[in-house]
Amino acid sequence: MGALFGKSKKASRVTEQDNAVLQLKIQRDKLKQYQKKITIQLEKERELARALLKEGKKDKAKLLLRKKKFQEGMLVKTDGQLDNIEQMVSNIEFAQIEAEVVKGLENGNNSLKRMHEMFSLDDVERIMDDTKDSIEYQQEINALISGGLTQEDEEDVLAELNEILQQSGESEENINLPDVPTDKLPSATKERERPSRQAVPAS
């Protein structure tokens, strides 16, 4: 029943490295809080040692200053620990960035491989040659349209035409053309006769 009504858990996007960084930052914050606490306590113990000296309690003041000195040493150690934590966090975060970059490069490389598999080198060369031929042909057409043919070009065209006709067993003079029709063409519609006007004699 619980499986039927229970909500399926989504896969967490938090990685092991994220957890490690989180734990390190928690420790860093705790150390900073400890440093703040010790710094305040050291100031209080210094004032207390001064008050003990005024009261003539030199031994107690000396003991208190020894304790203060020990705590100052602990404070220096926490500085080193904080530096180590900060360095570790930076290294992990940078490693995560590097991993993402490598993953992106891998995906890009796979995409390029798939694209290269679509066309072989011979296919690419063939397509490039066809494209080049098409461009050159279009340029020739454009040149003809824009500039026209010279007399020499016209002669070359006629020579090539005659050569093709000769290869097929014909020449320009021997081309069989349809006979000229001999029937008379129908006469055009006669003009309507106009009545001539007779001159009226003068009276």
mmCIF file with all atom_site columns, C-alpha atoms in Angstrom:
data_model
loop_
_atom_site.group_PDB
_atom_site.id
_atom_site.type_symbol
_atom_site.label_atom_id
_atom_site.label_alt_id
_atom_site.label_comp_id
_atom_site.label_asym_id
_atom_site.label_entity_id
_atom_site.label_seq_id
_atom_site.pdbx_PDB_ins_code
_atom_site.Cartn_x
_atom_site.Cartn_y
_atom_site.Cartn_z
_atom_site.occupancy
_atom_site.B_iso_or_equiv
_atom_site.pdbx_formal_charge
_atom_site.auth_seq_id
_atom_site.auth_comp_id
_atom_site.auth_asym_id
_atom_site.auth_atom_id
_atom_site.pdbx_PDB_model_num
ATOM 1   C CA . MET A 1 1   ? 0.000   0.000  0.000    1.00 0.00 ? 1   MET A CA 1
ATOM 2   C CA . GLY A 1 2   ? 2.773   2.348  0.915    1.00 0.00 ? 2   GLY A CA 1
ATOM 3   C CA . ALA A 1 3   ? 4.427   1.674  -2.422   1.00 0.00 ? 3   ALA A CA 1
ATOM 4   C CA . LEU A 1 4   ? 1.196   2.534  -4.232   1.00 0.00 ? 4   LEU A CA 1
ATOM 5   C CA . PHE A 1 5   ? 0.531   5.839  -2.507   1.00 0.00 ? 5   PHE A CA 1
ATOM 6   C CA . GLY A 1 6   ? 4.082   6.814  -1.704   1.00 0.00 ? 6   GLY A CA 1
ATOM 7   C CA . LYS A 1 7   ? 5.826   9.366  -3.910   1.00 0.00 ? 7   LYS A CA 1
ATOM 8   C CA . SER A 1 8   ? 8.754   8.139  -5.943   1.00 0.00 ? 8   SER A CA 1
ATOM 9   C CA . LYS A 1 9   ? 12.035  9.701  -4.873   1.00 0.00 ? 9   LYS A CA 1
ATOM 10  C CA . LYS A 1 10  ? 13.826  11.734 -7.488   1.00 0.00 ? 10  LYS A CA 1
ATOM 11  C CA . ALA A 1 11  ? 17.482  11.038 -8.096   1.00 0.00 ? 11  ALA A CA 1
ATOM 12  C CA . SER A 1 12  ? 19.589  13.430 -6.061   1.00 0.00 ? 12  SER A CA 1
ATOM 13  C CA . ARG A 1 13  ? 21.868  15.763 -7.992   1.00 0.00 ? 13  ARG A CA 1
ATOM 14  C CA . VAL A 1 14  ? 24.154  16.236 -4.994   1.00 0.00 ? 14  VAL A CA 1
ATOM 15  C CA . THR A 1 15  ? 27.438  14.515 -5.677   1.00 0.00 ? 15  THR A CA 1
ATOM 16  C CA . GLU A 1 16  ? 29.985  13.105 -3.261   1.00 0.00 ? 16  GLU A CA 1
ATOM 17  C CA . GLN A 1 17  ? 32.208  16.081 -3.974   1.00 0.00 ? 17  GLN A CA 1
ATOM 18  C CA . ASP A 1 18  ? 29.380  18.455 -3.087   1.00 0.00 ? 18  ASP A CA 1
ATOM 19  C CA . ASN A 1 19  ? 28.967  16.734 0.268    1.00 0.00 ? 19  ASN A CA 1
ATOM 20  C CA . ALA A 1 20  ? 32.707  16.940 0.914    1.00 0.00 ? 20  ALA A CA 1
ATOM 21  C CA . VAL A 1 21  ? 32.744  20.660 0.152    1.00 0.00 ? 21  VAL A CA 1
ATOM 22  C CA . LEU A 1 22  ? 29.725  21.193 2.393    1.00 0.00 ? 22  LEU A CA 1
ATOM 23  C CA . GLN A 1 23  ? 31.362  19.397 5.327    1.00 0.00 ? 23  GLN A CA 1
ATOM 24  C CA . LEU A 1 24  ? 34.577  21.350 4.894    1.00 0.00 ? 24  LEU A CA 1
ATOM 25  C CA . LYS A 1 25  ? 32.694  24.650 4.883    1.00 0.00 ? 25  LYS A CA 1
ATOM 26  C CA . ILE A 1 26  ? 30.847  23.631 8.045    1.00 0.00 ? 26  ILE A CA 1
ATOM 27  C CA . GLN A 1 27  ? 34.183  22.906 9.750    1.00 0.00 ? 27  GLN A CA 1
ATOM 28  C CA . ARG A 1 28  ? 35.527  26.207 8.490    1.00 0.00 ? 28  ARG A CA 1
ATOM 29  C CA . ASP A 1 29  ? 32.605  28.108 10.003   1.00 0.00 ? 29  ASP A CA 1
ATOM 30  C CA . LYS A 1 30  ? 33.038  26.294 13.324   1.00 0.00 ? 30  LYS A CA 1
ATOM 31  C CA . LEU A 1 31  ? 36.727  27.192 13.433   1.00 0.00 ? 31  LEU A CA 1
ATOM 32  C CA . LYS A 1 32  ? 35.936  30.836 12.740   1.00 0.00 ? 32  LYS A CA 1
ATOM 33  C CA . GLN A 1 33  ? 33.397  30.838 15.565   1.00 0.00 ? 33  GLN A CA 1
ATOM 34  C CA . TYR A 1 34  ? 36.010  29.243 17.852   1.00 0.00 ? 34  TYR A CA 1
ATOM 35  C CA . GLN A 1 35  ? 38.559  31.904 16.885   1.00 0.00 ? 35  GLN A CA 1
ATOM 36  C CA . LYS A 1 36  ? 36.114  34.668 17.645   1.00 0.00 ? 36  LYS A CA 1
ATOM 37  C CA . LYS A 1 37  ? 35.303  33.136 21.018   1.00 0.00 ? 37  LYS A CA 1
ATOM 38  C CA . ILE A 1 38  ? 38.988  32.677 21.949   1.00 0.00 ? 38  ILE A CA 1
ATOM 39  C CA . THR A 1 39  ? 39.858  36.225 20.856   1.00 0.00 ? 39  THR A CA 1
ATOM 40  C CA . ILE A 1 40  ? 37.189  37.677 23.158   1.00 0.00 ? 40  ILE A CA 1
ATOM 41  C CA . GLN A 1 41  ? 38.322  35.416 26.007   1.00 0.00 ? 41  GLN A CA 1
ATOM 42  C CA . LEU A 1 42  ? 41.966  36.438 25.578   1.00 0.00 ? 42  LEU A CA 1
ATOM 43  C CA . GLU A 1 43  ? 41.048  40.094 25.942   1.00 0.00 ? 43  GLU A CA 1
ATOM 44  C CA . LYS A 1 44  ? 39.121  39.339 29.127   1.00 0.00 ? 44  LYS A CA 1
ATOM 45  C CA . GLU A 1 45  ? 41.989  37.311 30.625   1.00 0.00 ? 45  GLU A CA 1
ATOM 46  C CA . ARG A 1 46  ? 44.421  40.088 29.882   1.00 0.00 ? 46  ARG A CA 1
ATOM 47  C CA . GLU A 1 47  ? 42.253  42.582 31.733   1.00 0.00 ? 47  GLU A CA 1
ATOM 48  C CA . LEU A 1 48  ? 41.851  40.102 34.596   1.00 0.00 ? 48  LEU A CA 1
ATOM 49  C CA . ALA A 1 49  ? 45.622  39.613 34.823   1.00 0.00 ? 49  ALA A CA 1
ATOM 50  C CA . ARG A 1 50  ? 46.057  43.387 35.043   1.00 0.00 ? 50  ARG A CA 1
ATOM 51  C CA . ALA A 1 51  ? 43.508  43.546 37.854   1.00 0.00 ? 51  ALA A CA 1
ATOM 52  C CA . LEU A 1 52  ? 45.266  40.704 39.726   1.00 0.00 ? 52  LEU A CA 1
ATOM 53  C CA . LEU A 1 53  ? 48.573  42.520 39.511   1.00 0.00 ? 53  LEU A CA 1
ATOM 54  C CA . LYS A 1 54  ? 46.999  45.645 40.995   1.00 0.00 ? 54  LYS A CA 1
ATOM 55  C CA . GLU A 1 55  ? 45.749  43.510 43.845   1.00 0.00 ? 55  GLU A CA 1
ATOM 56  C CA . GLY A 1 56  ? 49.232  42.114 44.366   1.00 0.00 ? 56  GLY A CA 1
ATOM 57  C CA . LYS A 1 57  ? 48.293  38.621 43.240   1.00 0.00 ? 57  LYS A CA 1
ATOM 58  C CA . LYS A 1 58  ? 51.279  38.155 40.997   1.00 0.00 ? 58  LYS A CA 1
ATOM 59  C CA . ASP A 1 59  ? 51.208  34.296 40.952   1.00 0.00 ? 59  ASP A CA 1
ATOM 60  C CA . LYS A 1 60  ? 47.587  34.167 39.874   1.00 0.00 ? 60  LYS A CA 1
ATOM 61  C CA . ALA A 1 61  ? 48.241  36.771 37.216   1.00 0.00 ? 61  ALA A CA 1
ATOM 62  C CA . LYS A 1 62  ? 51.237  34.779 35.951   1.00 0.00 ? 62  LYS A CA 1
ATOM 63  C CA . LEU A 1 63  ? 49.182  31.582 35.825   1.00 0.00 ? 63  LEU A CA 1
ATOM 64  C CA . LEU A 1 64  ? 46.447  33.362 33.934   1.00 0.00 ? 64  LEU A CA 1
ATOM 65  C CA . LEU A 1 65  ? 48.930  34.755 31.420   1.00 0.00 ? 65  LEU A CA 1
ATOM 66  C CA . ARG A 1 66  ? 50.332  31.235 30.863   1.00 0.00 ? 66  ARG A CA 1
ATOM 67  C CA . LYS A 1 67  ? 46.834  30.043 30.056   1.00 0.00 ? 67  LYS A CA 1
ATOM 68  C CA . LYS A 1 68  ? 46.413  32.983 27.736   1.00 0.00 ? 68  LYS A CA 1
ATOM 69  C CA . LYS A 1 69  ? 49.664  32.139 25.976   1.00 0.00 ? 69  LYS A CA 1
ATOM 70  C CA . PHE A 1 70  ? 48.531  28.552 25.436   1.00 0.00 ? 70  PHE A CA 1
ATOM 71  C CA . GLN A 1 71  ? 45.263  29.712 23.946   1.00 0.00 ? 71  GLN A CA 1
ATOM 72  C CA . GLU A 1 72  ? 47.104  32.095 21.640   1.00 0.00 ? 72  GLU A CA 1
ATOM 73  C CA . GLY A 1 73  ? 49.074  29.084 20.359   1.00 0.00 ? 73  GLY A CA 1
ATOM 74  C CA . MET A 1 74  ? 45.792  27.267 19.729   1.00 0.00 ? 74  MET A CA 1
ATOM 75  C CA . LEU A 1 75  ? 44.541  30.307 17.866   1.00 0.00 ? 75  LEU A CA 1
ATOM 76  C CA . VAL A 1 76  ? 47.580  30.201 15.568   1.00 0.00 ? 76  VAL A CA 1
ATOM 77  C CA . LYS A 1 77  ? 46.926  26.499 14.900   1.00 0.00 ? 77  LYS A CA 1
ATOM 78  C CA . THR A 1 78  ? 43.323  27.239 13.925   1.00 0.00 ? 78  THR A CA 1
ATOM 79  C CA . ASP A 1 79  ? 44.629  29.771 11.392   1.00 0.00 ? 79  ASP A CA 1
ATOM 80  C CA . GLY A 1 80  ? 46.649  26.997 9.764    1.00 0.00 ? 80  GLY A CA 1
ATOM 81  C CA . GLN A 1 81  ? 43.656  24.661 9.819    1.00 0.00 ? 81  GLN A CA 1
ATOM 82  C CA . LEU A 1 82  ? 41.498  27.317 8.185    1.00 0.00 ? 82  LEU A CA 1
ATOM 83  C CA . ASP A 1 83  ? 44.079  27.768 5.439    1.00 0.00 ? 83  ASP A CA 1
ATOM 84  C CA . ASN A 1 84  ? 44.132  24.010 4.820    1.00 0.00 ? 84  ASN A CA 1
ATOM 85  C CA . ILE A 1 85  ? 40.344  23.854 4.664    1.00 0.00 ? 85  ILE A CA 1
ATOM 86  C CA . GLU A 1 86  ? 40.120  26.787 2.276    1.00 0.00 ? 86  GLU A CA 1
ATOM 87  C CA . GLN A 1 87  ? 42.768  25.194 0.050    1.00 0.00 ? 87  GLN A CA 1
ATOM 88  C CA . MET A 1 88  ? 40.956  21.854 0.086    1.00 0.00 ? 88  MET A CA 1
ATOM 89  C CA . VAL A 1 89  ? 37.637  23.485 -0.841   1.00 0.00 ? 89  VAL A CA 1
ATOM 90  C CA . SER A 1 90  ? 39.285  25.341 -3.708   1.00 0.00 ? 90  SER A CA 1
ATOM 91  C CA . ASN A 1 91  ? 40.938  22.148 -4.984   1.00 0.00 ? 91  ASN A CA 1
ATOM 92  C CA . ILE A 1 92  ? 37.679  20.181 -4.908   1.00 0.00 ? 92  ILE A CA 1
ATOM 93  C CA . GLU A 1 93  ? 35.696  22.950 -6.626   1.00 0.00 ? 93  GLU A CA 1
ATOM 94  C CA . PHE A 1 94  ? 38.376  23.337 -9.282   1.00 0.00 ? 94  PHE A CA 1
ATOM 95  C CA . ALA A 1 95  ? 38.442  19.555 -9.811   1.00 0.00 ? 95  ALA A CA 1
ATOM 96  C CA . GLN A 1 96  ? 34.671  19.662 -10.335  1.00 0.00 ? 96  GLN A CA 1
ATOM 97  C CA . ILE A 1 97  ? 35.101  22.367 -12.965  1.00 0.00 ? 97  ILE A CA 1
ATOM 98  C CA . GLU A 1 98  ? 37.822  20.333 -14.665  1.00 0.00 ? 98  GLU A CA 1
ATOM 99  C CA . ALA A 1 99  ? 35.555  17.266 -14.674  1.00 0.00 ? 99  ALA A CA 1
ATOM 100 C CA . GLU A 1 100 ? 32.769  19.280 -16.309  1.00 0.00 ? 100 GLU A CA 1
ATOM 101 C CA . VAL A 1 101 ? 35.183  20.597 -18.929  1.00 0.00 ? 101 VAL A CA 1
ATOM 102 C CA . VAL A 1 102 ? 36.442  17.090 -19.697  1.00 0.00 ? 102 VAL A CA 1
ATOM 103 C CA . LYS A 1 103 ? 32.851  15.842 -19.923  1.00 0.00 ? 103 LYS A CA 1
ATOM 104 C CA . GLY A 1 104 ? 31.992  18.657 -22.312  1.00 0.00 ? 104 GLY A CA 1
ATOM 105 C CA . LEU A 1 105 ? 35.017  17.854 -24.470  1.00 0.00 ? 105 LEU A CA 1
ATOM 106 C CA . GLU A 1 106 ? 34.032  14.202 -24.515  1.00 0.00 ? 106 GLU A CA 1
ATOM 107 C CA . ASN A 1 107 ? 30.483  15.032 -25.613  1.00 0.00 ? 107 ASN A CA 1
ATOM 108 C CA . GLY A 1 108 ? 31.793  17.354 -28.295  1.00 0.00 ? 108 GLY A CA 1
ATOM 109 C CA . ASN A 1 109 ? 34.218  14.715 -29.545  1.00 0.00 ? 109 ASN A CA 1
ATOM 110 C CA . ASN A 1 110 ? 31.435  12.123 -29.728  1.00 0.00 ? 110 ASN A CA 1
ATOM 111 C CA . SER A 1 111 ? 29.249  14.568 -31.670  1.00 0.00 ? 111 SER A CA 1
ATOM 112 C CA . LEU A 1 112 ? 32.056  15.181 -34.148  1.00 0.00 ? 112 LEU A CA 1
ATOM 113 C CA . LYS A 1 113 ? 32.563  11.433 -34.575  1.00 0.00 ? 113 LYS A CA 1
ATOM 114 C CA . ARG A 1 114 ? 28.861  10.935 -35.297  1.00 0.00 ? 114 ARG A CA 1
ATOM 115 C CA . MET A 1 115 ? 28.942  13.756 -37.846  1.00 0.00 ? 115 MET A CA 1
ATOM 116 C CA . HIS A 1 116 ? 32.034  12.283 -39.510  1.00 0.00 ? 116 HIS A CA 1
ATOM 117 C CA . GLU A 1 117 ? 30.337  8.899  -39.702  1.00 0.00 ? 117 GLU A CA 1
ATOM 118 C CA . MET A 1 118 ? 27.507  10.466 -41.721  1.00 0.00 ? 118 MET A CA 1
ATOM 119 C CA . PHE A 1 119 ? 29.884  11.244 -44.599  1.00 0.00 ? 119 PHE A CA 1
ATOM 120 C CA . SER A 1 120 ? 33.034  9.473  -45.669  1.00 0.00 ? 120 SER A CA 1
ATOM 121 C CA . LEU A 1 121 ? 36.030  11.377 -46.985  1.00 0.00 ? 121 LEU A CA 1
ATOM 122 C CA . ASP A 1 122 ? 35.140  10.332 -50.544  1.00 0.00 ? 122 ASP A CA 1
ATOM 123 C CA . ASP A 1 123 ? 31.604  11.663 -50.100  1.00 0.00 ? 123 ASP A CA 1
ATOM 124 C CA . VAL A 1 124 ? 32.908  15.000 -48.878  1.00 0.00 ? 124 VAL A CA 1
ATOM 125 C CA . GLU A 1 125 ? 35.337  15.266 -51.806  1.00 0.00 ? 125 GLU A CA 1
ATOM 126 C CA . ARG A 1 126 ? 32.580  14.363 -54.261  1.00 0.00 ? 126 ARG A CA 1
ATOM 127 C CA . ILE A 1 127 ? 30.229  16.947 -52.797  1.00 0.00 ? 127 ILE A CA 1
ATOM 128 C CA . MET A 1 128 ? 32.941  19.599 -52.889  1.00 0.00 ? 128 MET A CA 1
ATOM 129 C CA . ASP A 1 129 ? 33.744  18.776 -56.539  1.00 0.00 ? 129 ASP A CA 1
ATOM 130 C CA . ASP A 1 130 ? 30.064  18.888 -57.508  1.00 0.00 ? 130 ASP A CA 1
ATOM 131 C CA . THR A 1 131 ? 29.660  22.191 -55.733  1.00 0.00 ? 131 THR A CA 1
ATOM 132 C CA . LYS A 1 132 ? 32.724  23.607 -57.454  1.00 0.00 ? 132 LYS A CA 1
ATOM 133 C CA . ASP A 1 133 ? 31.466  22.482 -60.878  1.00 0.00 ? 133 ASP A CA 1
ATOM 134 C CA . SER A 1 134 ? 28.037  23.967 -60.233  1.00 0.00 ? 134 SER A CA 1
ATOM 135 C CA . ILE A 1 135 ? 29.550  27.280 -59.170  1.00 0.00 ? 135 ILE A CA 1
ATOM 136 C CA . GLU A 1 136 ? 31.812  27.419 -62.222  1.00 0.00 ? 136 GLU A CA 1
ATOM 137 C CA . TYR A 1 137 ? 28.899  26.554 -64.524  1.00 0.00 ? 137 TYR A CA 1
ATOM 138 C CA . GLN A 1 138 ? 26.749  29.270 -62.993  1.00 0.00 ? 138 GLN A CA 1
ATOM 139 C CA . GLN A 1 139 ? 29.577  31.761 -63.336  1.00 0.00 ? 139 GLN A CA 1
ATOM 140 C CA . GLU A 1 140 ? 29.878  30.907 -67.021  1.00 0.00 ? 140 GLU A CA 1
ATOM 141 C CA . ILE A 1 141 ? 26.154  31.445 -67.487  1.00 0.00 ? 141 ILE A CA 1
ATOM 142 C CA . ASN A 1 142 ? 26.319  34.759 -65.659  1.00 0.00 ? 142 ASN A CA 1
ATOM 143 C CA . ALA A 1 143 ? 29.234  35.841 -67.844  1.00 0.00 ? 143 ALA A CA 1
ATOM 144 C CA . LEU A 1 144 ? 27.315  34.952 -70.993  1.00 0.00 ? 144 LEU A CA 1
ATOM 145 C CA . ILE A 1 145 ? 24.201  36.767 -69.881  1.00 0.00 ? 145 ILE A CA 1
ATOM 146 C CA . SER A 1 146 ? 26.040  39.871 -68.742  1.00 0.00 ? 146 SER A CA 1
ATOM 147 C CA . GLY A 1 147 ? 28.582  40.148 -71.563  1.00 0.00 ? 147 GLY A CA 1
ATOM 148 C CA . GLY A 1 148 ? 27.001  38.366 -74.531  1.00 0.00 ? 148 GLY A CA 1
ATOM 149 C CA . LEU A 1 149 ? 28.885  36.382 -77.188  1.00 0.00 ? 149 LEU A CA 1
ATOM 150 C CA . THR A 1 150 ? 31.595  37.815 -79.387  1.00 0.00 ? 150 THR A CA 1
ATOM 151 C CA . GLN A 1 151 ? 31.812  37.082 -83.091  1.00 0.00 ? 151 GLN A CA 1
ATOM 152 C CA . GLU A 1 152 ? 34.512  34.557 -82.408  1.00 0.00 ? 152 GLU A CA 1
ATOM 153 C CA . ASP A 1 153 ? 32.273  32.832 -79.869  1.00 0.00 ? 153 ASP A CA 1
ATOM 154 C CA . GLU A 1 154 ? 29.457  32.662 -82.427  1.00 0.00 ? 154 GLU A CA 1
ATOM 155 C CA . GLU A 1 155 ? 31.807  31.080 -84.971  1.00 0.00 ? 155 GLU A CA 1
ATOM 156 C CA . ASP A 1 156 ? 32.921  28.531 -82.404  1.00 0.00 ? 156 ASP A CA 1
ATOM 157 C CA . VAL A 1 157 ? 29.296  27.688 -81.635  1.00 0.00 ? 157 VAL A CA 1
ATOM 158 C CA . LEU A 1 158 ? 28.508  27.178 -85.348  1.00 0.00 ? 158 LEU A CA 1
ATOM 159 C CA . ALA A 1 159 ? 31.622  25.067 -85.808  1.00 0.00 ? 159 ALA A CA 1
ATOM 160 C CA . GLU A 1 160 ? 30.676  22.865 -82.885  1.00 0.00 ? 160 GLU A CA 1
ATOM 161 C CA . LEU A 1 161 ? 27.124  22.565 -84.225  1.00 0.00 ? 161 LEU A CA 1
ATOM 162 C CA . ASN A 1 162 ? 28.389  21.440 -87.640  1.00 0.00 ? 162 ASN A CA 1
ATOM 163 C CA . GLU A 1 163 ? 30.738  18.982 -85.978  1.00 0.00 ? 163 GLU A CA 1
ATOM 164 C CA . ILE A 1 164 ? 27.845  17.439 -84.055  1.00 0.00 ? 164 ILE A CA 1
ATOM 165 C CA . LEU A 1 165 ? 25.754  17.272 -87.225  1.00 0.00 ? 165 LEU A CA 1
ATOM 166 C CA . GLN A 1 166 ? 28.581  15.625 -89.156  1.00 0.00 ? 166 GLN A CA 1
ATOM 167 C CA . GLN A 1 167 ? 29.035  13.030 -86.434  1.00 0.00 ? 167 GLN A CA 1
ATOM 168 C CA . SER A 1 168 ? 25.353  12.182 -86.764  1.00 0.00 ? 168 SER A CA 1
ATOM 169 C CA . GLY A 1 169 ? 25.615  11.925 -90.583  1.00 0.00 ? 169 GLY A CA 1
ATOM 170 C CA . GLU A 1 170 ? 24.061  15.278 -91.359  1.00 0.00 ? 170 GLU A CA 1
ATOM 171 C CA . SER A 1 171 ? 25.256  18.744 -92.121  1.00 0.00 ? 171 SER A CA 1
ATOM 172 C CA . GLU A 1 172 ? 23.638  22.095 -91.917  1.00 0.00 ? 172 GLU A CA 1
ATOM 173 C CA . GLU A 1 173 ? 23.045  22.081 -95.717  1.00 0.00 ? 173 GLU A CA 1
ATOM 174 C CA . ASN A 1 174 ? 21.592  18.540 -95.728  1.00 0.00 ? 174 ASN A CA 1
ATOM 175 C CA . ILE A 1 175 ? 19.061  19.014 -92.995  1.00 0.00 ? 175 ILE A CA 1
ATOM 176 C CA . ASN A 1 176 ? 15.699  17.862 -94.364  1.00 0.00 ? 176 ASN A CA 1
ATOM 177 C CA . LEU A 1 177 ? 13.281  20.674 -94.019  1.00 0.00 ? 177 LEU A CA 1
ATOM 178 C CA . PRO A 1 178 ? 9.547   20.371 -94.718  1.00 0.00 ? 178 PRO A CA 1
ATOM 179 C CA . ASP A 1 179 ? 8.439   21.185 -98.314  1.00 0.00 ? 179 ASP A CA 1
ATOM 180 C CA . VAL A 1 180 ? 7.075   24.561 -99.090  1.00 0.00 ? 180 VAL A CA 1
ATOM 181 C CA . PRO A 1 181 ? 3.290   24.303 -99.508  1.00 0.00 ? 181 PRO A CA 1
ATOM 182 C CA . THR A 1 182 ? 2.081   24.740 -103.158 1.00 0.00 ? 182 THR A CA 1
ATOM 183 C CA . ASP A 1 183 ? -1.601  25.326 -102.488 1.00 0.00 ? 183 ASP A CA 1
ATOM 184 C CA . LYS A 1 184 ? -2.908  28.818 -102.998 1.00 0.00 ? 184 LYS A CA 1
ATOM 185 C CA . LEU A 1 185 ? -3.625  30.709 -99.922  1.00 0.00 ? 185 LEU A CA 1
ATOM 186 C CA . PRO A 1 186 ? -7.244  31.767 -99.453  1.00 0.00 ? 186 PRO A CA 1
ATOM 187 C CA . SER A 1 187 ? -7.881  35.244 -100.943 1.00 0.00 ? 187 SER A CA 1
ATOM 188 C CA . ALA A 1 188 ? -8.265  38.092 -98.583  1.00 0.00 ? 188 ALA A CA 1
ATOM 189 C CA . THR A 1 189 ? -11.709 39.556 -98.014  1.00 0.00 ? 189 THR A CA 1
ATOM 190 C CA . LYS A 1 190 ? -12.542 41.973 -100.783 1.00 0.00 ? 190 LYS A CA 1
ATOM 191 C CA . GLU A 1 191 ? -12.940 45.506 -99.847  1.00 0.00 ? 191 GLU A CA 1
ATOM 192 C CA . ARG A 1 192 ? -16.462 46.683 -99.845  1.00 0.00 ? 192 ARG A CA 1
ATOM 193 C CA . GLU A 1 193 ? -17.203 48.806 -102.804 1.00 0.00 ? 193 GLU A CA 1
ATOM 194 C CA . ARG A 1 194 ? -17.793 52.384 -101.922 1.00 0.00 ? 194 ARG A CA 1
ATOM 195 C CA . PRO A 1 195 ? -20.436 54.276 -103.985 1.00 0.00 ? 195 PRO A CA 1
ATOM 196 C CA . SER A 1 196 ? -18.745 56.902 -106.028 1.00 0.00 ? 196 SER A CA 1
ATOM 197 C CA . ARG A 1 197 ? -19.991 60.354 -105.545 1.00 0.00 ? 197 ARG A CA 1
ATOM 198 C CA . GLN A 1 198 ? -21.091 62.046 -108.803 1.00 0.00 ? 198 GLN A CA 1
ATOM 199 C CA . ALA A 1 199 ? -20.396 65.673 -109.190 1.00 0.00 ? 199 ALA A CA 1
ATOM 200 C CA . VAL A 1 200 ? -23.588 67.761 -109.132 1.00 0.00 ? 200 VAL A CA 1
ATOM 201 C CA . PRO A 1 201 ? -23.544 70.111 -112.159 1.00 0.00 ? 201 PRO A CA 1
ATOM 202 C CA . ALA A 1 202 ? -23.751 73.706 -111.319 1.00 0.00 ? 202 ALA A CA 1
ATOM 203 C CA . SER A 1 203 ? -27.120 75.282 -112.115 1.00 0.00 ? 203 SER A CA 1
#
